[in-house]
Each structure stands twice: as C-alpha cells, then as structure tokens.
Coordinates of N, CA and C in Angstrom, one line a residue:
Chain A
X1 N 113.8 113.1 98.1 CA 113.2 111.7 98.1 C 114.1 110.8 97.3
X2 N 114.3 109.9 97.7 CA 114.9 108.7 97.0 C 114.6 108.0 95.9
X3 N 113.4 108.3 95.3 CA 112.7 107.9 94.0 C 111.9 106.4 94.7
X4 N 111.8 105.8 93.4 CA 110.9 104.7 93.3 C 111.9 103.2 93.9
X5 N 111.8 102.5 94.6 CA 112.8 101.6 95.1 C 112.1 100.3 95.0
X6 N 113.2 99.7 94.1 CA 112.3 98.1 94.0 C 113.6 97.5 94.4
X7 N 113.3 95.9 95.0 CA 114.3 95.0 95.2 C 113.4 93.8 94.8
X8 N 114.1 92.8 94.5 CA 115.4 92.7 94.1 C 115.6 93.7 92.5
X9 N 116.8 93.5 92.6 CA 116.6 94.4 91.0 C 117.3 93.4 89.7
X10 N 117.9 92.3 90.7 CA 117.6 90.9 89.5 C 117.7 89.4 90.8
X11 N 116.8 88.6 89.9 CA 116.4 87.6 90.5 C 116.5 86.6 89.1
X12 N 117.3 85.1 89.7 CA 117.2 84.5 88.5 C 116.5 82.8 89.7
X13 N 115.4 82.1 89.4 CA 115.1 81.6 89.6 C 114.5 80.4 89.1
X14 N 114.3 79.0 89.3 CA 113.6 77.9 89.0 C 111.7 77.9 89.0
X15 N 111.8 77.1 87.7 CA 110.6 77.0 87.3 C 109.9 76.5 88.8
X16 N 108.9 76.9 88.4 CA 107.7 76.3 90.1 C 108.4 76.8 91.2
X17 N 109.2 78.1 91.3 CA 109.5 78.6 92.2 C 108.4 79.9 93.0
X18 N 108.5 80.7 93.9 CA 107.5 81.3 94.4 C 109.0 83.1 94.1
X19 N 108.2 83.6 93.4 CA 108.9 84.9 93.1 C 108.1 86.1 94.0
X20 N 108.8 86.8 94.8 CA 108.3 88.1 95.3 C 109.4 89.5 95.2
X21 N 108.5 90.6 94.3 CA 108.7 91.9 94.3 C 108.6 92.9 94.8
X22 N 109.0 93.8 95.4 CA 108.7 94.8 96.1 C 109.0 95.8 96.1
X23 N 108.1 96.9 96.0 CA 108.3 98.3 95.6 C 108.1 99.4 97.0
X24 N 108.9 100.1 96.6 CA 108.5 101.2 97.9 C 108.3 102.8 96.8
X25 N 107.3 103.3 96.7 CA 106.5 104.3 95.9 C 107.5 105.8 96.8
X26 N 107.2 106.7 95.8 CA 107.9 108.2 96.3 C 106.1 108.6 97.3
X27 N 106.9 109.1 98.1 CA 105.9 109.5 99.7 C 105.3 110.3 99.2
X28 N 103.9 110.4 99.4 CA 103.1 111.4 99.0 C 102.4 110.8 97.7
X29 N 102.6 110.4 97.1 CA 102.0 109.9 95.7 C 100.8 108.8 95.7
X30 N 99.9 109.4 95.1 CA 98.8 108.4 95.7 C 98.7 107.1 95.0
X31 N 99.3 107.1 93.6 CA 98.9 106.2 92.9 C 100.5 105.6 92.6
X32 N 100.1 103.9 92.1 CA 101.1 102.9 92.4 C 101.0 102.1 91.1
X33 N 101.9 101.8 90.2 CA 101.9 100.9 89.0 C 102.8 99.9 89.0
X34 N 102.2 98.7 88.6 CA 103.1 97.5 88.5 C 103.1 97.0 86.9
X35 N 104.3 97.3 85.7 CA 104.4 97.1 84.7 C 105.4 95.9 84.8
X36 N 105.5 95.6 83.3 CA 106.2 94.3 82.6 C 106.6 94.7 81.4
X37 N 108.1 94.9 81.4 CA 108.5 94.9 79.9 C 109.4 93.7 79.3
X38 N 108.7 93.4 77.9 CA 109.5 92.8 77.4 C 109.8 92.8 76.0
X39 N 110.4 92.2 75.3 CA 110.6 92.6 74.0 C 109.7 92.1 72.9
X40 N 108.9 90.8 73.4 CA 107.6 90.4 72.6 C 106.4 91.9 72.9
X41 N 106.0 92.1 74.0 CA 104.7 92.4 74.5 C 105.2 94.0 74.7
X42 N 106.3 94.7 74.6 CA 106.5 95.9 75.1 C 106.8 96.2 76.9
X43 N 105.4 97.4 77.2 CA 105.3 97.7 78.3 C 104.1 97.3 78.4
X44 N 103.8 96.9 79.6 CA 102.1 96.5 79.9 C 102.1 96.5 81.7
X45 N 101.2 97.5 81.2 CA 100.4 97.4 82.6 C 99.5 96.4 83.0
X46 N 100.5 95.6 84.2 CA 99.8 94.7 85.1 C 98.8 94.7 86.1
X47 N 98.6 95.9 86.9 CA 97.7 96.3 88.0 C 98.5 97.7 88.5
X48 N 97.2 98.6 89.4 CA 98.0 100.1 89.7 C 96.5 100.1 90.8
X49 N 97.1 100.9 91.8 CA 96.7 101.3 93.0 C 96.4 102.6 93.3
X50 N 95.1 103.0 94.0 CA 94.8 104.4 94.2 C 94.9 104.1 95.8
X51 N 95.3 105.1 96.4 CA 95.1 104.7 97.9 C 95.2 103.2 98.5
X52 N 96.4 102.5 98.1 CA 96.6 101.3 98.6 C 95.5 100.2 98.0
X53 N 94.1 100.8 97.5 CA 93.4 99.9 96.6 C 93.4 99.7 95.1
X54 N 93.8 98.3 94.7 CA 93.7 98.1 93.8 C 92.6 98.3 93.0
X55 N 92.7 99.2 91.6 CA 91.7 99.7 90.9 C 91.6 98.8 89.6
X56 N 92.7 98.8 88.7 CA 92.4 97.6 87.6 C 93.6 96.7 87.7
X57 N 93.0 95.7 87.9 CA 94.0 94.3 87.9 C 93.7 93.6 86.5
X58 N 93.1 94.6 85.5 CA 92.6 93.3 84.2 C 94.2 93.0 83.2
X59 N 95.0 94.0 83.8 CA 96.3 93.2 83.1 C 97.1 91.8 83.5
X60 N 96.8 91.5 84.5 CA 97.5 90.6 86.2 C 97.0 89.0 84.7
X61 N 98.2 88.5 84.0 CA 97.8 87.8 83.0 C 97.4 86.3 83.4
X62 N 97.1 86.2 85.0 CA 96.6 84.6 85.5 C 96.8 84.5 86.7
X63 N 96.1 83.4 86.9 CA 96.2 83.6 89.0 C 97.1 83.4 89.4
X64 N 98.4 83.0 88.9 CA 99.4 82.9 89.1 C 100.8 84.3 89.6
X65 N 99.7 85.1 89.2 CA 100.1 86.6 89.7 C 99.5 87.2 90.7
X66 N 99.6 87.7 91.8 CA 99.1 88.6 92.6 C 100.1 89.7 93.3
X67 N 99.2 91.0 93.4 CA 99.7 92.2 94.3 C 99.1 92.7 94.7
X68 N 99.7 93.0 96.0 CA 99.4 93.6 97.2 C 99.9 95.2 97.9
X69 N 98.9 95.9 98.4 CA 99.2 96.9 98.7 C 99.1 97.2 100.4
X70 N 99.5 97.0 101.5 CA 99.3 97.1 102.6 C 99.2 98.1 103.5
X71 N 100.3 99.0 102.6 CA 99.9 100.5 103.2 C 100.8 101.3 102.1
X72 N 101.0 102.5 102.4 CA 100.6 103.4 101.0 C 102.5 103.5 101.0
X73 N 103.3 103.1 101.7 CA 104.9 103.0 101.6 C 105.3 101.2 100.6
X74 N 104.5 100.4 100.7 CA 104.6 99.4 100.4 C 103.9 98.4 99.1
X75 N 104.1 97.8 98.3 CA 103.8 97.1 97.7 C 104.5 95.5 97.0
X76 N 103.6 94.8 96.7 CA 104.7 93.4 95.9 C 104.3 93.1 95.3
X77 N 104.3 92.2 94.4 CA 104.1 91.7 93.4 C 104.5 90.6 93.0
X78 N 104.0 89.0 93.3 CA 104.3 88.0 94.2 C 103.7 87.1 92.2
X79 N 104.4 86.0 92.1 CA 104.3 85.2 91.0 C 104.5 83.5 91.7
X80 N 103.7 83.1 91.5 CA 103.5 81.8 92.5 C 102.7 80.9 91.4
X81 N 103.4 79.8 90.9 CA 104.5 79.2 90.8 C 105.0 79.9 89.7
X82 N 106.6 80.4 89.6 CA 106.7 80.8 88.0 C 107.1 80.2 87.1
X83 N 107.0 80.3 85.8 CA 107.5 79.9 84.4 C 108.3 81.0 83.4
X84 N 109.3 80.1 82.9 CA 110.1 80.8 82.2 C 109.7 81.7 81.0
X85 N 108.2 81.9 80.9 CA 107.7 83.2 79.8 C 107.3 84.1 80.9
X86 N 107.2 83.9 82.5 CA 107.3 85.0 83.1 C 108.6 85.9 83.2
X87 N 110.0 85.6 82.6 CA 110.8 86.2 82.5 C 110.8 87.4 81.8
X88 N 111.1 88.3 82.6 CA 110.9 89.9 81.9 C 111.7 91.2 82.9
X89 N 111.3 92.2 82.5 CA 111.8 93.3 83.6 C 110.5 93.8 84.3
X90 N 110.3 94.0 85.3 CA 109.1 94.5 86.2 C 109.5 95.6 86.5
X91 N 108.5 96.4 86.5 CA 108.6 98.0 87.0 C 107.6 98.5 88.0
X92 N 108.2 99.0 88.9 CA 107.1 99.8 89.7 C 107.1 101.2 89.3
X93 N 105.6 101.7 89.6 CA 105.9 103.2 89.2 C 105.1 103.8 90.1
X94 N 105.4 105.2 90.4 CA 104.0 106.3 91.7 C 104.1 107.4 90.3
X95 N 102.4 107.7 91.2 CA 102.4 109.1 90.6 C 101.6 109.8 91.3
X96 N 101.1 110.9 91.0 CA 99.8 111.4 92.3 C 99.3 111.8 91.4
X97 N 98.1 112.5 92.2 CA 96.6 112.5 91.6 C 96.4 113.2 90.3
X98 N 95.9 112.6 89.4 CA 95.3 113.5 87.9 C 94.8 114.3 87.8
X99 N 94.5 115.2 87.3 CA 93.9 116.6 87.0 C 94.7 117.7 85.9
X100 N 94.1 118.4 85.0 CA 95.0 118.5 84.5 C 95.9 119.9 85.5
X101 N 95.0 120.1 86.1 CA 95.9 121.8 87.0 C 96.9 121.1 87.7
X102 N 97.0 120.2 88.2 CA 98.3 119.8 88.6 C 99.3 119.5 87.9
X103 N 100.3 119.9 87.6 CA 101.4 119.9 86.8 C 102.7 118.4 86.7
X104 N 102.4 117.8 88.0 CA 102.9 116.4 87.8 C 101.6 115.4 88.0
X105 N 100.6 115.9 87.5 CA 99.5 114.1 87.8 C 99.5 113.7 86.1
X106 N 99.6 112.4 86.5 CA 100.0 111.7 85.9 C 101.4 111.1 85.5
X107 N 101.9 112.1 85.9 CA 103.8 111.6 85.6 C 104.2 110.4 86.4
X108 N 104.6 109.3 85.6 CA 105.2 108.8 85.8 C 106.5 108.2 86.9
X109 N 106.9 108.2 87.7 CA 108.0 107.9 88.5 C 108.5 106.7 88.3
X110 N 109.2 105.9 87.4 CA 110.1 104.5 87.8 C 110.5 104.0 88.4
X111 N 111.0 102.8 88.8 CA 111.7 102.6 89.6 C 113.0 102.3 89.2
X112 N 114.0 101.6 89.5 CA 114.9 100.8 88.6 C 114.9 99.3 87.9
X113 N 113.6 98.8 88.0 CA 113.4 97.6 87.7 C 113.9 96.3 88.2
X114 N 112.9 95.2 88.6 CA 113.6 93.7 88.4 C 114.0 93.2 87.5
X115 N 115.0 92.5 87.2 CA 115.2 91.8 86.3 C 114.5 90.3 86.6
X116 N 113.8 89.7 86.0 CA 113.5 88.1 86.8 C 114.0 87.1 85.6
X117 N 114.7 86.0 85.8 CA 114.5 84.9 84.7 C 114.2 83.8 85.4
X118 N 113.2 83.2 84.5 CA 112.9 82.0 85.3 C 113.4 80.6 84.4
X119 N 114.5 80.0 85.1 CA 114.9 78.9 83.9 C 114.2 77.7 84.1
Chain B
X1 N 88.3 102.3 74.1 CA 89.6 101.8 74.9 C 91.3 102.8 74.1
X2 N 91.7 102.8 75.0 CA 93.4 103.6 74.9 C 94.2 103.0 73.9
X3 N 94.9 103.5 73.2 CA 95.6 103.3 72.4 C 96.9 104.1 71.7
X4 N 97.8 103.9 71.4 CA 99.4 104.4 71.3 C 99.9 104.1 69.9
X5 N 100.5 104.5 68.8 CA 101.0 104.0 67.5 C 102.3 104.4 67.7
X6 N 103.5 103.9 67.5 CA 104.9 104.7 67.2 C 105.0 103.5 66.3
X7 N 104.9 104.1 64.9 CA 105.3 103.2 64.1 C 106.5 103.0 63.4
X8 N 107.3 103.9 64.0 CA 108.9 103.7 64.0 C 109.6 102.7 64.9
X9 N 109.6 101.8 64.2 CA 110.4 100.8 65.4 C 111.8 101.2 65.8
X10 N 112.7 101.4 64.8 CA 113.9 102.0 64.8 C 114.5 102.9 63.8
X11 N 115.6 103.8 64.4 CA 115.6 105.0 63.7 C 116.6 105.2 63.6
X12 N 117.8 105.1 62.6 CA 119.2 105.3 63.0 C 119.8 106.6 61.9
X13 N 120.6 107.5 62.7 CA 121.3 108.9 61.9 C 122.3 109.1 62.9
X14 N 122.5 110.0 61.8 CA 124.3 110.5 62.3 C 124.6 111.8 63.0
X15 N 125.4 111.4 63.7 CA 125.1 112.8 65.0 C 125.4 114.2 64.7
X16 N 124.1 115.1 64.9 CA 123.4 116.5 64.3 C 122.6 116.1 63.2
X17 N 122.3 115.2 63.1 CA 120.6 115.4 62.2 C 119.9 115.4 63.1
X18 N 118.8 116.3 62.8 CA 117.8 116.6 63.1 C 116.8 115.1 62.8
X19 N 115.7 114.4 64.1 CA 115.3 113.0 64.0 C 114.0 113.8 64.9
X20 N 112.5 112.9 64.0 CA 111.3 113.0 64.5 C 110.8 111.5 64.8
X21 N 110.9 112.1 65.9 CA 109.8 110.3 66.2 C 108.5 110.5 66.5
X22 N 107.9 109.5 65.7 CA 106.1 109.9 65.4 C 105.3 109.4 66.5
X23 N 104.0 109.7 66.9 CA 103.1 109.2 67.8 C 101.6 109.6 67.8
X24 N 101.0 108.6 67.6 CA 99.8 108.8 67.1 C 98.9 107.9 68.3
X25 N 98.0 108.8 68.3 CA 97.3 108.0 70.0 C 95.6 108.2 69.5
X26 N 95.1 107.3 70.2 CA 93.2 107.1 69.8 C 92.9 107.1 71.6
X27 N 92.1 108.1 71.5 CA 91.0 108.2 72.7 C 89.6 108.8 72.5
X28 N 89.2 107.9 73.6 CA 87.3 108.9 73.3 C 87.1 109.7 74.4
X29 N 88.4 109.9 75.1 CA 88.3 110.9 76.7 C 88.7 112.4 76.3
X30 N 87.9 113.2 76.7 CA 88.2 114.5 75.9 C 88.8 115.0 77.2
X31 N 89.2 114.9 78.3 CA 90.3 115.2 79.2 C 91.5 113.8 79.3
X32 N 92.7 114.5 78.7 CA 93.3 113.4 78.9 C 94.8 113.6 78.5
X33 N 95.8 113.1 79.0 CA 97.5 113.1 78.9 C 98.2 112.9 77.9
X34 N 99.2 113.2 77.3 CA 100.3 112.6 76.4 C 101.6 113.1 77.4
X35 N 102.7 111.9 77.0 CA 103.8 112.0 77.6 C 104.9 111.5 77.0
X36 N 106.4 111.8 77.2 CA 107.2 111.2 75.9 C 108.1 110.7 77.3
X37 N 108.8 109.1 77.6 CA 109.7 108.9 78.5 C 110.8 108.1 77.7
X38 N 111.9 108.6 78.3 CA 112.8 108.0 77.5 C 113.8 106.7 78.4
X39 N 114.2 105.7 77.5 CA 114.6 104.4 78.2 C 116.4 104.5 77.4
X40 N 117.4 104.9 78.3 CA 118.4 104.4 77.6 C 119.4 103.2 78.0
X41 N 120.3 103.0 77.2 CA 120.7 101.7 77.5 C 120.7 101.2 78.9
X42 N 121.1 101.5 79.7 CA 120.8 100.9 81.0 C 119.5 101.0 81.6
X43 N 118.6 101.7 81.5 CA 117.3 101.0 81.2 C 116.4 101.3 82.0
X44 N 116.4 102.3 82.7 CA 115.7 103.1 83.5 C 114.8 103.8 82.5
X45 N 113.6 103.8 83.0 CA 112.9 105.0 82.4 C 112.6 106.4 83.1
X46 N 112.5 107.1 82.1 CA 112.7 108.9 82.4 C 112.1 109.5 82.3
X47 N 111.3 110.5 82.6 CA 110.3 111.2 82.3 C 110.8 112.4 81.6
X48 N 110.0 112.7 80.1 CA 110.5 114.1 79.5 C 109.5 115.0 79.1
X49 N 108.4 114.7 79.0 CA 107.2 116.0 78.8 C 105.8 115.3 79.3
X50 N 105.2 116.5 79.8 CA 103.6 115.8 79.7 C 102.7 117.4 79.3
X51 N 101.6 117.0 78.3 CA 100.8 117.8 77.8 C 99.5 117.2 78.0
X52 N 98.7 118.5 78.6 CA 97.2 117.9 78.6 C 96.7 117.7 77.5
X53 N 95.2 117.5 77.0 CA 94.6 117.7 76.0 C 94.1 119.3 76.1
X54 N 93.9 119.9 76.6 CA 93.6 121.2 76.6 C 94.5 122.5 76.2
X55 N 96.1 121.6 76.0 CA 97.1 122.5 75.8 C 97.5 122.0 74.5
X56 N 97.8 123.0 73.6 CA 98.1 122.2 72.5 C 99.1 123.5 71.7
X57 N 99.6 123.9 73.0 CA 100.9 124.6 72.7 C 102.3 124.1 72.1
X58 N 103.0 124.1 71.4 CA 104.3 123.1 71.3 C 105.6 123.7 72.4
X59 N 106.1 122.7 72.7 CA 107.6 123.2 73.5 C 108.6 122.8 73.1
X60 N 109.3 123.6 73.6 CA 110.6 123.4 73.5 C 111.6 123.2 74.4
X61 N 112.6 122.5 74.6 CA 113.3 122.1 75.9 C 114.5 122.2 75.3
X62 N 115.6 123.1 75.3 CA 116.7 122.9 75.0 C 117.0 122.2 73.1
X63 N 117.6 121.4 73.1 CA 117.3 120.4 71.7 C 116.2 119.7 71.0
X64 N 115.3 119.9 72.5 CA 114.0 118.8 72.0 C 113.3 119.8 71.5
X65 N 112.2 119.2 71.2 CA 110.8 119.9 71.1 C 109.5 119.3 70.5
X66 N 108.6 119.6 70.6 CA 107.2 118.9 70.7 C 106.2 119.2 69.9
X67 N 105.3 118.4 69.2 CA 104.3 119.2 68.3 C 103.3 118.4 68.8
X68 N 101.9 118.9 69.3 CA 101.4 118.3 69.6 C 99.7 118.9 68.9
X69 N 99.1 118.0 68.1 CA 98.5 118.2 67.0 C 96.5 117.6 67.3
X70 N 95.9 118.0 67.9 CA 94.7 117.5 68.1 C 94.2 116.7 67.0
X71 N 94.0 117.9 65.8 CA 93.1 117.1 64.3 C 93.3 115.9 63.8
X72 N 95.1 116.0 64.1 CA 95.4 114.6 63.5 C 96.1 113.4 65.1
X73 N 95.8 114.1 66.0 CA 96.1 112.7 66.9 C 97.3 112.1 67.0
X74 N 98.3 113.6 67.1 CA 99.6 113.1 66.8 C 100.1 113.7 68.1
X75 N 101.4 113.3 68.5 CA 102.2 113.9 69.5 C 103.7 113.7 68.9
X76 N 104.5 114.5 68.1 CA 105.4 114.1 67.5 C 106.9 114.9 68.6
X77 N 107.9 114.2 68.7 CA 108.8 114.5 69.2 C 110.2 114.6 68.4
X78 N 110.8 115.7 68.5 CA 112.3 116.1 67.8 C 113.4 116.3 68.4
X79 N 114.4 116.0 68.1 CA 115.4 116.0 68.7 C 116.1 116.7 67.4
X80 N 117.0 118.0 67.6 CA 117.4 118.5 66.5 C 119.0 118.6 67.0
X81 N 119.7 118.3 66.1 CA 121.3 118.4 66.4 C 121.7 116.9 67.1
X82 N 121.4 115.9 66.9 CA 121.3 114.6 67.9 C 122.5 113.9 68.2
X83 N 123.0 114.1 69.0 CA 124.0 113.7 70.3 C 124.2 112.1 70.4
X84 N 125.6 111.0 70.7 CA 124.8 110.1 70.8 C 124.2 109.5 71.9
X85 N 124.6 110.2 72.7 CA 123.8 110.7 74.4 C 122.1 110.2 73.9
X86 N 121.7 110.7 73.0 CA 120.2 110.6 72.5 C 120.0 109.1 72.7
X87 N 121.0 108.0 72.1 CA 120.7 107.0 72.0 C 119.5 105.9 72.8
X88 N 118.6 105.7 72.2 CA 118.0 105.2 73.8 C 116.2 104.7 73.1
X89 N 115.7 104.0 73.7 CA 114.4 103.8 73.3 C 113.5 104.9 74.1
X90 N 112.8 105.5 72.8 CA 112.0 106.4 73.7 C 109.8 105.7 73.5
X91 N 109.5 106.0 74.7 CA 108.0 105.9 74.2 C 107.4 106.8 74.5
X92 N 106.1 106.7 73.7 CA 105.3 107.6 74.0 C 104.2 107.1 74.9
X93 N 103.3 108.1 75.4 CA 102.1 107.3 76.4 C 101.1 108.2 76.4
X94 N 99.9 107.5 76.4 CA 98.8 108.2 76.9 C 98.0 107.9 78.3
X95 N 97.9 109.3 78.8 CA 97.5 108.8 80.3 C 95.6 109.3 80.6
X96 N 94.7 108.6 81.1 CA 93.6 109.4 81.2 C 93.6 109.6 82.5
X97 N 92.3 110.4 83.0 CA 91.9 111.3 84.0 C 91.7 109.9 85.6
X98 N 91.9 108.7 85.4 CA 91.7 107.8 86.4 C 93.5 107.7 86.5
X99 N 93.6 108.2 86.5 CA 95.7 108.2 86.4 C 96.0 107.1 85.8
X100 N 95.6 106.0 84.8 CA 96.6 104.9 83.5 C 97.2 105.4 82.8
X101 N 98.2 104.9 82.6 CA 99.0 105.1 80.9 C 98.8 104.2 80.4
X102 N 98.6 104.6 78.8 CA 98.9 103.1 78.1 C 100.4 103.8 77.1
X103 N 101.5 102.6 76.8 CA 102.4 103.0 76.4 C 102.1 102.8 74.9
X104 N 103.0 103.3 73.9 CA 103.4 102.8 72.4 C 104.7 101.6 72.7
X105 N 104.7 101.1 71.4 CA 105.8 100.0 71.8 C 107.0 100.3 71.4
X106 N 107.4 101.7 71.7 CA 108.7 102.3 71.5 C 109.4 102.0 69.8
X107 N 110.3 103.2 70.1 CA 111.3 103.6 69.0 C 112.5 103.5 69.5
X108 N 113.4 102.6 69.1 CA 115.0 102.7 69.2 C 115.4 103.8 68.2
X109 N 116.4 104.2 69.3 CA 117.2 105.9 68.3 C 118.3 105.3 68.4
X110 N 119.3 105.3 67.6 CA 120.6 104.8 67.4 C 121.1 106.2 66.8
X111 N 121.9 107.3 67.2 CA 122.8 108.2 67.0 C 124.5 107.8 66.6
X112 N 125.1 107.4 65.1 CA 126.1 107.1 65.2 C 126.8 108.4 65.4
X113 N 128.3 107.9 65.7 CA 129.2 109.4 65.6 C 129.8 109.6 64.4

C-alpha cells in the first residue's frame, strides 16, 4: 500500500480564498482523521470518520470548516473563506477498528501533510 | 474527558546519553491505548509503540524502551545511547476504544554530536 496520500502537500493562498484538501486513507482502514498542527495549539483533532460517517466534528473550530467523506477511498477538508490563523500543517490519518486483540487498532497512519498559508 | 502531559518541552544531550521523555495521561476509560509517534525534522509522523491498558508489560525495541506504569499514569519512553538520528519531536497519545487519540504537546529531542 502506498500509505496515507494527501494533496496538495503545500498551498499558499489569499485571505477569503476557498481552500480544499484531500486525503486518500490506506484500503481497508475503517477509520479516517483530519488533524491540525501548529505551534501555538499543537496537534488537534479536527473531525475523524468511522465508515465514511462522520462521528466527532466538535474539533471543526467554525463553519468555516467542513469535511466530507464520500466513499471510504476519499476524503477533504474544504475551509471556505480562509484566514491567515488558519495557516498550519493539516494531517490526514486511517486506522482500523479498536479493540484491544487487534494489534494495529488504533495506530495511527499519517499522511505527509499540507502545508497551507493563508496571507 | 482525555488528556496527555509531556511536560518536557525540550530536551537537549549529547550523543549516547541515555534521555527519558515523560508522559503522563488522565482517563476514566478502563479499556484504553497509549502510543509514542515520532515527528522528525522533515515532519512526517511515525508510528513507534502502542500498549493497551491491560498490558502493562515494558518493551524493548532495539535502543528504545518503554515503561508503562498504571498507578502512576505514566507512559515513559527511553532512548539509551542517543544517536543524532533521534533528533526529532516525539509525542505521546492516548487513544480510546471509539478509535480517538488525544495527543501531548510534544517534546523536542535535540542530540548534539
């Protein structure tokens, strides 16, 4: 497998611009994370998906964020209009199902991050 | 609610000292994950261990190794002989049984030569 695949992996754009991210998750993995790093706030989880459904979006910091899951190879993560404190690294991440007898649920998969700046 | 402490922000020694980086986690889930991933300069993150709460065995991986301590709610990580390959922010995380992580806000390791 090819791991975790995000594009763009840097985007530098204008305030009040419409930003879209997109992740393609490792096959098989049921679950989907959309993080934000930065050097104020750390790592924070923004929204993550079980089966293409969104389960907690209470990170998603304003309506000015939304993501979507369409089918279980695809995801984005769309910032409409952005501002230059949305500038950060975005991560997508898969994992499959929790339990502890499974030996990878919960592990994490990364992707290689967006960079975004919004000037 | 989840919660992560690495109260080492940064950590800097000279290469082959032995370096612990602390982690201290609060949960009220009595099934539940710890994981240590590491971010190096170029900035990927990496996956390096995951322990249940039901194992509270320590490991060992080559140079690393793990102490993972129920009573006191620690998950401490070692790197013994440290490389400056090591260099790199590492975090810790706790994951519960609905598959979330919450992260710590990392430790920079700085290994001079």
């Amino acid at each position: 497998d090819a791991g975790v695949i995000q594009s763009p992996r840097h985007e530098v754009t204008e305030m009040g611009q419409e930003v879209t991210l997109r992740c393609k998750p490792i096959s098989g993995h049921d679950y989907l994370f959309w993080y934000r790093q930065t050097m104020m706030r750390g790592l924070e989880l923004l929204i993550y998906f079980n089966n293409n459904v969104p389960i907690d979006d209470s990170g998603m910091p304003e309506d000015r964020f939304s993501a979507k899951m369409p089918n279980a190879s695809f995801s984005t993560l769309k910032i409409q209009p952005s501002e230059p404190r949305d500038s950060a690294v975005y991560f997508c991440a898969s994992s499959s199902v929790p339990g502890y007898l499974n030996s990878g649920a919960n592990v994490l998969t990364f992707g290689a991050g967006s960079r975004l700046t919004v000037l | 609610a989840q919660k992560v402490t690495q109260a080492q922000t940064e950590i800097s020694v000279v290469e082959k000292e032995d370096v612990t980086l602390d982690c201290v986690y609060e949960t009220r889930d009595t099934t539940y994950y710890l994981f240590w991933y590491k971010q190096p300069p170029s900035g990927e993150l990496v996956f390096l261990i995951r322990r249940n709460s039901f194992d509270e065995q320590n490991e060992i991986s080559g140079r690393y190794s793990w102490n993972f301590q129920k009573s006191t709610s620690s998950f401490n990580f070692t790197i013994t002989a440290s490389q400056v390959v090591d260099s790199a922010v590492y975090f810790c995380a706790l994951g519960d049984n609905a598959g979330k992580s919450t992260f710590g806000d990392g430790t920079t390791l700085t290994v001079k030569p």
